Coordinates of C-alpha atoms and ligand atoms in Angstrom, one line a residue:
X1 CA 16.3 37.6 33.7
X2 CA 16.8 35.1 30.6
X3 CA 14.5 34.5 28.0
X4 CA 14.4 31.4 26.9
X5 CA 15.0 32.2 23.1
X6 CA 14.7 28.9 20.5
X7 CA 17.1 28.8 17.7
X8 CA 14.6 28.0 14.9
X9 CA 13.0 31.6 15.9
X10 CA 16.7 33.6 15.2
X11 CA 16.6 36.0 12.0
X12 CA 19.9 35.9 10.3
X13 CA 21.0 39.4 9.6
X14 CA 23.0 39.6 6.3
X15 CA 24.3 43.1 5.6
X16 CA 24.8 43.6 1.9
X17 CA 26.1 47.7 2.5
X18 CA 29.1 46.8 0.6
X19 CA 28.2 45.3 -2.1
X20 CA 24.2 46.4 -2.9
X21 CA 24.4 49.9 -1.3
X22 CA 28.1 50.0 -2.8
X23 CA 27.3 50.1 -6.4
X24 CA 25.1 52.9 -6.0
X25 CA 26.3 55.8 -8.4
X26 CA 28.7 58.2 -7.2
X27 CA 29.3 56.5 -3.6
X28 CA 32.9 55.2 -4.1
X29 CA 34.2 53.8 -1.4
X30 CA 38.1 52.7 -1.2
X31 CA 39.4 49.3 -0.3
X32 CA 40.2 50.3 3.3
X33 CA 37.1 52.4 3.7
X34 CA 35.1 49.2 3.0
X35 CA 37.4 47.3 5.3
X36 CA 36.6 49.9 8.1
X37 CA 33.1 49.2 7.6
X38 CA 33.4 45.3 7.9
X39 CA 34.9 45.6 10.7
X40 CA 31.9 47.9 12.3
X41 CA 29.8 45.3 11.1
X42 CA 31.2 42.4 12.8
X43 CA 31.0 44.7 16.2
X44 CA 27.0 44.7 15.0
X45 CA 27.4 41.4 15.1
X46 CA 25.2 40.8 11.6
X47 CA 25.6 37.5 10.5
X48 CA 26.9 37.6 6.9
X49 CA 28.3 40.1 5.2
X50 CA 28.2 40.8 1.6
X51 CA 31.7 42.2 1.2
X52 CA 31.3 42.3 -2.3
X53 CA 31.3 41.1 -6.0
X54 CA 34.6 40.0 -7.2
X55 CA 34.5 39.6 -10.8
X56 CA 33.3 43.2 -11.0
X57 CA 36.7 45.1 -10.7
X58 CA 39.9 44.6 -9.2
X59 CA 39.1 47.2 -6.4
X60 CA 36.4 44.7 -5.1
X61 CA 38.1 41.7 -5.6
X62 CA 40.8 43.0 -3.3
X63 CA 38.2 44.6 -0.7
X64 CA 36.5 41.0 -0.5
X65 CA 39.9 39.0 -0.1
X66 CA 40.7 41.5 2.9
X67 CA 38.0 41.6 4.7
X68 CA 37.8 37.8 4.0
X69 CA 41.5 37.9 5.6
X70 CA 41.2 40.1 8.4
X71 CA 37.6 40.9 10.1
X72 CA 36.4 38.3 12.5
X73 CA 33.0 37.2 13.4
X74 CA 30.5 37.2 10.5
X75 CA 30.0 34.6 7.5
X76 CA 32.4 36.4 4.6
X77 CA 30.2 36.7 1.3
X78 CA 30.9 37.8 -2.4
X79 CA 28.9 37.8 -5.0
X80 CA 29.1 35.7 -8.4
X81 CA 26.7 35.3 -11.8
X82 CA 25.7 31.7 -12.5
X83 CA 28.9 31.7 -14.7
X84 CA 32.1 29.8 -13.8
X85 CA 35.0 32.7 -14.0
X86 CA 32.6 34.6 -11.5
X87 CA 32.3 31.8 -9.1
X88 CA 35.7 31.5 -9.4
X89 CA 36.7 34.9 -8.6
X90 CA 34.5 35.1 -5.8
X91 CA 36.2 31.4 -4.4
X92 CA 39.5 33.3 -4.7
X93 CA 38.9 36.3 -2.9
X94 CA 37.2 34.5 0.2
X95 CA 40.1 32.0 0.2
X96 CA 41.4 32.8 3.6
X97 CA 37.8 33.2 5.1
X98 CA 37.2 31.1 8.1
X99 CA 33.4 31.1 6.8
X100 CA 33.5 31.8 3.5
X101 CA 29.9 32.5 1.7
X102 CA 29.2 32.1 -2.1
X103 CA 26.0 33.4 -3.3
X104 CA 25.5 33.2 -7.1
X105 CA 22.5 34.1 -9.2
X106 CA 20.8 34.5 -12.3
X107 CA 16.8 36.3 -13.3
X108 CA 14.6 33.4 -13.6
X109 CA 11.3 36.3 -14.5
X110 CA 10.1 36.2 -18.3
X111 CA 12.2 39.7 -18.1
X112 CA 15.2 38.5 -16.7
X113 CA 15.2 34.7 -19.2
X114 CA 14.3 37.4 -21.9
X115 CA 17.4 39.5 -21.4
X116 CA 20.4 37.0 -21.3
X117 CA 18.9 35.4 -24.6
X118 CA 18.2 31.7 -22.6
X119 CA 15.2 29.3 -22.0
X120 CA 13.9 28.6 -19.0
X121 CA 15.6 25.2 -19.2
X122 CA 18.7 26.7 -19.5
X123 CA 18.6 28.9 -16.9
X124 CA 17.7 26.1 -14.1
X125 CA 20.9 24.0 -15.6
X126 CA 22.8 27.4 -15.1
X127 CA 21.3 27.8 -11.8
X128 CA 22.2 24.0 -10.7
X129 CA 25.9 24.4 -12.4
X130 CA 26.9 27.3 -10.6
X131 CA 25.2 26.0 -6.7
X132 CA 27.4 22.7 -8.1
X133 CA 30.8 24.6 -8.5
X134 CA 30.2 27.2 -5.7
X135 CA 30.4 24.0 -3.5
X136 CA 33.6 22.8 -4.6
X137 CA 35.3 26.1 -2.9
X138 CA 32.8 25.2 0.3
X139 CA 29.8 23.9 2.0
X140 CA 27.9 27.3 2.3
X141 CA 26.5 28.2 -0.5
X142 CA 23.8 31.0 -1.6
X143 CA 21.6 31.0 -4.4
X144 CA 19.4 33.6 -5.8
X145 CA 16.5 33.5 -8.4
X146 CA 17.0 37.3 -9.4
X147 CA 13.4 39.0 -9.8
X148 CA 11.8 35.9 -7.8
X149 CA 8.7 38.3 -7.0
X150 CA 8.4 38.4 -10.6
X151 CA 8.7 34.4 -11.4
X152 CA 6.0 32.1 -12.2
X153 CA 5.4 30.6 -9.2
X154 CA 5.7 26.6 -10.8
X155 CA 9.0 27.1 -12.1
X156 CA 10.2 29.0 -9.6
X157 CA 9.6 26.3 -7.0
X158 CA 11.7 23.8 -9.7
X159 CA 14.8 25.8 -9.6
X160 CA 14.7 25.9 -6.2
X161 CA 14.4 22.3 -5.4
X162 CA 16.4 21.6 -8.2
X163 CA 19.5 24.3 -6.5
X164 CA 18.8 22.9 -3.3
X165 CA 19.3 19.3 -4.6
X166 CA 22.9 20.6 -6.4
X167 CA 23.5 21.8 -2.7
X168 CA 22.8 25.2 -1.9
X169 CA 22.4 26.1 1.9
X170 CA 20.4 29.4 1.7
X171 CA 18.2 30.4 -0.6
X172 CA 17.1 33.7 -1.0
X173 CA 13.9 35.3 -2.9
X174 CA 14.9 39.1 -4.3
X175 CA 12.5 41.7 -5.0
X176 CA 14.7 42.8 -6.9
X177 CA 12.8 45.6 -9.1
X178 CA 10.6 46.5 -5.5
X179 CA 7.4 45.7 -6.8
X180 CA 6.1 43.5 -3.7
X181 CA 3.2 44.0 -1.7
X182 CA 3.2 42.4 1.9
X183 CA 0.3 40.1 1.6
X184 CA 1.9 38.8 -1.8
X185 CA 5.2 38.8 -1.0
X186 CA 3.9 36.5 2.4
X187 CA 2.2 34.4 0.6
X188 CA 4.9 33.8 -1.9
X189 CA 7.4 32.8 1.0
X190 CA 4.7 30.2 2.4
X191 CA 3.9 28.5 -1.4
X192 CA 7.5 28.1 -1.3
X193 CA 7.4 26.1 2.0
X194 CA 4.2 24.1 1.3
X195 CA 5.3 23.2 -2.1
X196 CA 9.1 22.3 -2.5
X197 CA 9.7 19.2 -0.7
X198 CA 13.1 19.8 -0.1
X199 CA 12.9 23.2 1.5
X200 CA 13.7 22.0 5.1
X201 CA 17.5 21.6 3.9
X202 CA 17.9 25.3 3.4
X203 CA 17.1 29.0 5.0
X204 CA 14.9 31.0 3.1
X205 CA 16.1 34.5 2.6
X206 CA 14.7 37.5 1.2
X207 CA 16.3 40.6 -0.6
X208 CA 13.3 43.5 -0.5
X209 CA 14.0 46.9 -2.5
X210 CA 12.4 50.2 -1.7
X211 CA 11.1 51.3 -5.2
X212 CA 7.4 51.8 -3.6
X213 CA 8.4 52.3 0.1
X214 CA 7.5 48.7 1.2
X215 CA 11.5 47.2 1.3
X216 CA 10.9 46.6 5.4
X217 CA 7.7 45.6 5.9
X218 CA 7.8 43.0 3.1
X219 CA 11.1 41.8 4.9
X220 CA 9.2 41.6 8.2
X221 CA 5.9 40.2 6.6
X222 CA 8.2 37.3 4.9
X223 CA 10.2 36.6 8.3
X224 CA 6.3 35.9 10.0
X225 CA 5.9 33.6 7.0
X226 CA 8.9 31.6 7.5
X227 CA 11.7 33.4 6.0
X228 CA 14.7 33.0 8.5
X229 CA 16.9 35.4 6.7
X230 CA 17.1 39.1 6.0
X231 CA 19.0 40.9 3.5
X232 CA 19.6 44.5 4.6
X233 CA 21.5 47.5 4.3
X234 CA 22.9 50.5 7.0
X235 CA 20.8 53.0 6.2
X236 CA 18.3 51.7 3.7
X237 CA 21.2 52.4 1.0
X238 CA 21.4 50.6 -1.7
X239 CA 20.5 50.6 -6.1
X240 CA 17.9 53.2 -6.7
X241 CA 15.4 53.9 -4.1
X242 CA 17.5 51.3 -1.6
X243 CA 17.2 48.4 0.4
X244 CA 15.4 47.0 3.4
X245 CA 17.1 48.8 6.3
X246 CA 19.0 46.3 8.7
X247 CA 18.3 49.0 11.3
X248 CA 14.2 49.1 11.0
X249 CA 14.2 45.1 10.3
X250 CA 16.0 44.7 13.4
X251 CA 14.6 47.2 15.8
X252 CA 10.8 46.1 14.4
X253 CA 11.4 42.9 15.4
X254 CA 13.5 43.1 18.8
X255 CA 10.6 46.4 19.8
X256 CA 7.9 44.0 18.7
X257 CA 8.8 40.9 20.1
X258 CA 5.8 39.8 21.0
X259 CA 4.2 40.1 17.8
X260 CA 7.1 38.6 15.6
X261 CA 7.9 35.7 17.9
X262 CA 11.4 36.4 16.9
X263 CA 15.2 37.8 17.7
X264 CA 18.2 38.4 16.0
X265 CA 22.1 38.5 17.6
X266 CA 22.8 41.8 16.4
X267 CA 24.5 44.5 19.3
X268 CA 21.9 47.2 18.5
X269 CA 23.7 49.4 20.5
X270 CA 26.3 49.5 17.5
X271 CA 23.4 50.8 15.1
X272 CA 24.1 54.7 16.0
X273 CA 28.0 54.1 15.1
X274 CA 27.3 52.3 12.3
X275 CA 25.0 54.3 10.6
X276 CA 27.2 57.5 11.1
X277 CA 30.4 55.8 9.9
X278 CA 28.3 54.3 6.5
X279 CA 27.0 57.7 6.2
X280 CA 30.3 59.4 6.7
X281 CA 32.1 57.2 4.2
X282 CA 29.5 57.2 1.5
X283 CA 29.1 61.1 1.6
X284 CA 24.9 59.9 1.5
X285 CA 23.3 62.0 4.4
X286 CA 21.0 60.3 6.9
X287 CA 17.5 62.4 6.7
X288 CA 16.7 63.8 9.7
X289 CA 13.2 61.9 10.2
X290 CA 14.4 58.9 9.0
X291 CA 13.3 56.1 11.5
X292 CA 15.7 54.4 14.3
X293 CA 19.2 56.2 13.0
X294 CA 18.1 59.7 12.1
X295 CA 18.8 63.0 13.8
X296 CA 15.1 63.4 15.3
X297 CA 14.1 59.9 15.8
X298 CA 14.1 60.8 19.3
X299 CA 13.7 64.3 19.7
X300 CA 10.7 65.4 21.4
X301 CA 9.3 69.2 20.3
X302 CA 5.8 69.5 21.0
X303 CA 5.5 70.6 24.9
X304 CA 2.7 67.8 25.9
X305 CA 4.8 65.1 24.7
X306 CA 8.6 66.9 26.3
X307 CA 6.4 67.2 29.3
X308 CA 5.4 63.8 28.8
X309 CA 8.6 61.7 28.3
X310 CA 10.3 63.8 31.4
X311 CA 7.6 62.2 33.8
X312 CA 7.9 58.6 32.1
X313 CA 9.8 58.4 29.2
X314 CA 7.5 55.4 28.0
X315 CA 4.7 57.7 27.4
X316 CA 5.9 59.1 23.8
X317 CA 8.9 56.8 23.8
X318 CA 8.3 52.9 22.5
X319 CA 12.3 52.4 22.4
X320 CA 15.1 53.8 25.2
X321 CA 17.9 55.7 23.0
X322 CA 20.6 54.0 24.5
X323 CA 19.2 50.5 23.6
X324 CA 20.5 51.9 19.7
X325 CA 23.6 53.7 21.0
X326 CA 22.8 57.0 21.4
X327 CA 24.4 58.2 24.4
X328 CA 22.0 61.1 26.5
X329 CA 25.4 62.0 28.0
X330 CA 27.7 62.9 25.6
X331 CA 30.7 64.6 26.8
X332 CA 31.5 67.6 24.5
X333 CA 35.2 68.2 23.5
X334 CA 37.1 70.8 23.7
X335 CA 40.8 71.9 23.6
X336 CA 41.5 70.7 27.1
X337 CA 40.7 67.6 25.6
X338 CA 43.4 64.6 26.0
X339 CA 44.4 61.8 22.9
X340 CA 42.1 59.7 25.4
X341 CA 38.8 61.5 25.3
X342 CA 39.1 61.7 21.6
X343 CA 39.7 57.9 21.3
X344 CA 37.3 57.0 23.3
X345 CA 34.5 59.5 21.8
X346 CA 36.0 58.4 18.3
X347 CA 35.4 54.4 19.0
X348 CA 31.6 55.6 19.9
X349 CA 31.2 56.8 16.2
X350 CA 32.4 53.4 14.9
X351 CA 36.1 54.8 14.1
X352 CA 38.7 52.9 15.2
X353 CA 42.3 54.5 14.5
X354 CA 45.6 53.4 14.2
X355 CA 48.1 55.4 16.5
X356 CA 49.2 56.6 13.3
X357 CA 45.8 58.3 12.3
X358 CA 44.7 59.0 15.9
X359 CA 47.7 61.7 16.0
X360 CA 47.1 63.3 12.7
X361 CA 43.3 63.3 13.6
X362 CA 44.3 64.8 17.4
X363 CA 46.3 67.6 15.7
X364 CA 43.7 68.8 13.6
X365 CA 41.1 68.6 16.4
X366 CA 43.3 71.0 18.4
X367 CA 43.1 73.9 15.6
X368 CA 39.2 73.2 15.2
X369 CA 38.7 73.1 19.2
X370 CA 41.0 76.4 19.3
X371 CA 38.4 78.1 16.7
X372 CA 34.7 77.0 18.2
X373 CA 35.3 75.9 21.6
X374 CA 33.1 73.1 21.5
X375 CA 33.4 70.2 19.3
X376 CA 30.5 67.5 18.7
X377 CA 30.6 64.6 17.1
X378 CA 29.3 65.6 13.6
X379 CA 32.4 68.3 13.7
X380 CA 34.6 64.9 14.7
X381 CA 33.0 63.0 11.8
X382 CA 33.7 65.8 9.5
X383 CA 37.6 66.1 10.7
X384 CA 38.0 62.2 10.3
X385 CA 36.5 62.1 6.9
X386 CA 39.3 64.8 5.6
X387 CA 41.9 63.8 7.3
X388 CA 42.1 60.3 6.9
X389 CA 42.3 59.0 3.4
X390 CA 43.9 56.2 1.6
X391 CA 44.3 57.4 -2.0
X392 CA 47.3 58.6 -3.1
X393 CA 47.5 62.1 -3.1
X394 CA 48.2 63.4 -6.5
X395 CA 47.1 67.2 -5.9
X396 CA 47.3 68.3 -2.4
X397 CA 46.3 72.1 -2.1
X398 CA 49.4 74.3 -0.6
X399 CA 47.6 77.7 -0.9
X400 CA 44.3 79.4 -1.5
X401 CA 43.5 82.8 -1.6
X402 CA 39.7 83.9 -2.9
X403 CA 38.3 87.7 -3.1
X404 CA 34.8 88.4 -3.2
X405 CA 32.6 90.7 -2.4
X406 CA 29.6 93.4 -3.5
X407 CA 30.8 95.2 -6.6
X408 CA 34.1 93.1 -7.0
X409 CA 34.8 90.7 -9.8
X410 CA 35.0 87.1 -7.6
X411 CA 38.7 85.8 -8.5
X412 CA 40.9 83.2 -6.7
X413 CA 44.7 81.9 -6.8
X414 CA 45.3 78.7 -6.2
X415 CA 48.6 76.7 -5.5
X416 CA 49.0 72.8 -5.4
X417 CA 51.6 70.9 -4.7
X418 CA 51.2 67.5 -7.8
X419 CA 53.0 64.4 -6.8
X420 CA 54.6 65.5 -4.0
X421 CA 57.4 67.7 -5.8
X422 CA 56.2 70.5 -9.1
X423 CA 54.2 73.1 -7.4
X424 CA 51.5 75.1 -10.2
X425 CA 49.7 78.6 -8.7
X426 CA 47.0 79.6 -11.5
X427 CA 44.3 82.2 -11.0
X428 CA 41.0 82.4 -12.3
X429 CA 37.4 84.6 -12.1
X430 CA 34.0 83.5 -11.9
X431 CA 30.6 83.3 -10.6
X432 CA 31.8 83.4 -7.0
X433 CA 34.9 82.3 -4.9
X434 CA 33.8 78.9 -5.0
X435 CA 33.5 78.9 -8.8
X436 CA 36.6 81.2 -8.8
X437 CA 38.7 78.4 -6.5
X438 CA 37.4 75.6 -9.2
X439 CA 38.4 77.3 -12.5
X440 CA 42.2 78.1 -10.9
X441 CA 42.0 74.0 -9.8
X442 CA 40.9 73.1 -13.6
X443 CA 43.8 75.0 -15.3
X444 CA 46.2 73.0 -13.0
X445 CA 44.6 69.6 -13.3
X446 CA 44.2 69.8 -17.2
X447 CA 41.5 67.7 -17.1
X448 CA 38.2 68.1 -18.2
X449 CA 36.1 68.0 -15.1
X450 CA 32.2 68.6 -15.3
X451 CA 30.6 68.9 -11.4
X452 CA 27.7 67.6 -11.5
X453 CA 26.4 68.2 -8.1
X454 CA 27.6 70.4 -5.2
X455 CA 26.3 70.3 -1.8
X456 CA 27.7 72.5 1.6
X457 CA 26.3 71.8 5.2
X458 CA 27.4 73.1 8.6
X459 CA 28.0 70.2 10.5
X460 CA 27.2 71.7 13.5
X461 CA 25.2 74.6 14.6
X462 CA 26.6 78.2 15.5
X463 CA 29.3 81.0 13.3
X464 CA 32.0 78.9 13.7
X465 CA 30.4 75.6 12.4
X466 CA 32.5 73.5 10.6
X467 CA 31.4 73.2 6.8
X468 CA 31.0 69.7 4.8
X469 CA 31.3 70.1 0.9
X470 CA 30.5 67.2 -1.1
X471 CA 31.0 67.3 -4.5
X472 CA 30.0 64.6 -7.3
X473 CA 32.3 65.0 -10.7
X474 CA 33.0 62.9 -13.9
X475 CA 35.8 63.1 -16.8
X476 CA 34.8 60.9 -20.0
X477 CA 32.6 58.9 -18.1
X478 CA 34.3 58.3 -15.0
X479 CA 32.3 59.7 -12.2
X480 CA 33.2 59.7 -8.6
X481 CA 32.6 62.0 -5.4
X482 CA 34.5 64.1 -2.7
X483 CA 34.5 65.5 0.5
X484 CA 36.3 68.3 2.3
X485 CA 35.8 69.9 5.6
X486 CA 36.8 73.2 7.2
X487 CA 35.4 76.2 9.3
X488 CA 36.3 78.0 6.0
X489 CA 33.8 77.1 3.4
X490 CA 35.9 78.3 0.5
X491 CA 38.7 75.9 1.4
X492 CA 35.9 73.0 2.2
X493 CA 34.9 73.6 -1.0
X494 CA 38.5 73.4 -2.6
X495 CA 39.6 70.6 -0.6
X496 CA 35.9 68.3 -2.1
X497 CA 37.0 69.1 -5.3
X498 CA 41.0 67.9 -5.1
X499 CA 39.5 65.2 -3.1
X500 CA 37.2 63.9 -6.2
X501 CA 40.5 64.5 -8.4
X502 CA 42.6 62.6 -6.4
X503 CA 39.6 59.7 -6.3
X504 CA 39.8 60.1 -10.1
X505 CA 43.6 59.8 -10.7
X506 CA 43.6 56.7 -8.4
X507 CA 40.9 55.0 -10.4
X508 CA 42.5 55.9 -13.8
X509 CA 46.0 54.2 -11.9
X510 CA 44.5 51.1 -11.6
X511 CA 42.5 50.8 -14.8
X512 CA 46.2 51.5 -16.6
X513 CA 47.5 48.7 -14.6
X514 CA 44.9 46.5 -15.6
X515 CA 45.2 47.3 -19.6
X516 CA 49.0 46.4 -18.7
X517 CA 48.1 43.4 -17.3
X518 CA 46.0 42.0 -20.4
Ligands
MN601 MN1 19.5 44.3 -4.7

């Protein structure tokens, strides 16, 4: 059966994971981590990604130019102030885009005029200037008025007639501080329709933050009230409290059909691999309750409603699982497992591995699978996560050896191989083994490390579990997170740690070539 579905009713779904949820403190991704996610999201199918915001560093300059290069599909977007050397920037990186995006901004609030020193007057010629050179590098271009919720309402319709005049395709109202209320918000979206005559030439976005909890049903409320585009993150991530979450927008509306009277092209059996592989990479854990994506969105505990769902699963259940990607049934993996099964359950998580990475990855699922038998996904997730890495591997860890116990002093000796050749072995006592393990790293690396935050989780249930450390550090200002896996929690631990130092020592490599550079 076809429904007959009208264009004018589509939501276009722009993802802005890698650049809004990206800058979030602490979540670090690397240029090929954020490549592996663009390409998840062009399986979604979202319509525009927001790969990132070029002027900002080199790191995202070169993330945007190769995802602009290399993943199909979506609209290609980065990110640029109203100011020329941004816009150009962002023209550069999205060069060999098929569909390149610009979207350039500036606050048009009393706040946001207040803060950049300028006069309402100067920001709308800003505003024009920068839609006006955003189209010489191509016909589609975004602009934002940043803290539109909180904009007087006659000047914010000028600069956007005045933006849409200098030729700007999409225009999109942030909430950017998360201040909104639904029935405002609405409302806001149709003044913008009634009163700027030349609205019909673009799409009306919005951009809702999560500060008080209403991110997605401001979204939805503007969508009902003519706003044909949705700005969104995996997960809800994003600055402070977060984003709109692309998953709720999207399964709100394609659930609620009816009521919304609209659809969207996004392949929501993807959501479930997409969320894992956003978590995974950003080391920022889904809750369990959280709606759509989360562990228990459709687990049933109480007996009435288990009963319940096993004689129609429509009576407690108002989506079917697989419809988001979750797959009743799962095959579990163990050590009789071929290369094939591990592919295959691999690509279901949103990982897609080069030969190259599916061996190493193969090898060390063999050792886990010999340990615990069975191996779920989360153990999978966890082995992927250490395994495969882009950063250059100043420290790797070559030995560990920890005692502990009731009535013994907790010590640890440590050996790492640094650069590939000089092996250092230092020992050290503390707190515990963990704290032991760190002290004996911190002698070797020299540096002056503070950990800021420290977090271990079985990934999977029963003795054997595999543990996930994450660990958040800085060194004069410089802070950064890392992961490590093992059935050994000690060596988890150890492994997060040289992890964050190797993030570190990459970081520090480009900034030096940069200062060489100037
Ligand atoms: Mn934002």
């Amino acid at each position: 059966m076809t429904s007959k579905k009208n264009d004018s009713d589509r939501v276009i779904v722009f993802d802005t994971t890698l650049r809004d949820a990206e800058q979030t403190p602490g979540a670090s991704l690397t240029v090929r981590e954020k490549v592996e996610i663009a390409h998840q999201l062009a399986r979604l199918n979202v319509d525009v990604i927001e790969a990132g915001f070029p002027i900002s560093s080199d790191e995202d300059f070169e993330a945007v130019r190769r995802i602009a290069h290399e993943v199909e599909g979506p609209t290609i977007c980065g990110l640029s102030r109203a100011i020329d050397k941004d816009i150009n920037r962002a023209g550069e990186a999205l060069k060999s885009a098929p569909n390149p995006r610009i979207h350039t901004f500036i606050g048009t609030s009393p706040n946001h005029t207040a803060m950049v020193g300028k006069t309402t007057d100067e920001v709308l010629r800003m505003a024009v200037n920068a839609v006006e050179r955003a189209k010489s590098y191509g016909d589609d271009v975004e602009f934002s008025p940043m803290d539109a919720a909180r904009t007087d309402r006659a000047y914010l319709y000028d600069v956007i007639e005045a933006t849409i005049e200098a030729g700007a395709t999409t225009i999109n109202i942030p909430d950017t501080v998360g201040c909104a209320v639904p029935e405002q918000f609405g409302d806001l979206i149709t003044g913008i329709r009634k009163n700027v005559p030349n609205i019909d030439r673009a799409v009306l976005s919005v951009h809702c933050h999560d500060d008080l909890g209403m991110a997605v049903i401001n979204s939805l409320t503007a969508l009902k009230n003519g706003a044909r585009q949705a700005e969104c993150t995996i997960n809800g991530l994003g600055e402070r409290a977060g984003n709109a979450a692309l998953e709720e927008i999207v399964m709100a509306v394609s659930t609620r059909g009816n009521y919304f009277g609209l659809h969207t092209n996004v392949k929501t059996r993807e959501l479930i691999a997409t969320s894992r592989l956003v978590s995974q990479l950003m080391g920022i854990m889904v809750p369990p309750n959280k709606a759509i994506v989360g562990a228990n969105a459709f687990a049933h505990s109480s007996g009435i409603h288990q009963d319940g769902v096993l004689k129609n699963r429509e009576n407690f259940e108002i989506i079917d699982p697989r419809d988001v990607g979750l797959d009743a049934t799962s095959i579990v993996l163990t050590a009789r497992s071929g290369r094939h099964a591990l592919k295959h359950r691999l690509e279901k998580l949103g990982h897609h591995l080069s030969p190259e990475n599916l061996d190493k990855t193969y090898g060390r699922f063999l050792k886990v699978a010999d340990k615990k038998k069975e191996v779920y996904d989360e153990d999978l997730l966890a082995i992927i996560g250490d395994e495969i890495r882009d950063i250059p591997t100043k420290y790797r860890l070559e030995y560990l050896h920890t005692v502990s116990g009731t009535g013994t002093v907790p010590s640890a000796t440590v050996r790492i191989r640094i650069n590939g050749t000089e092996e250092v072995q230092e020992s050290a006592w503390g707190d515990g083994p963990v704290d032991a393990a760190y002290k004996a790293i911190a002698k070797i690396s020299g540096t002056s490390v503070q950990v800021h935050e420290y977090t271990i989780r079985a990934v999977t249930s029963g003795a054997e579990a595999m543990g996930e450390v994450n660990v958040r550090i800085s060194r004069n200002g410089a802070e950064t997170t890392g992961r490590g896996a093992s059935t050994d929690i000690i060596e988890a631990s150890a492994k997060a740690y040289i992890d964050a130092l190797n993030r570190l020592a990459a970081r520090t490599g480009i900034e030096a070539q940069r200062a060489q550079a100037v």
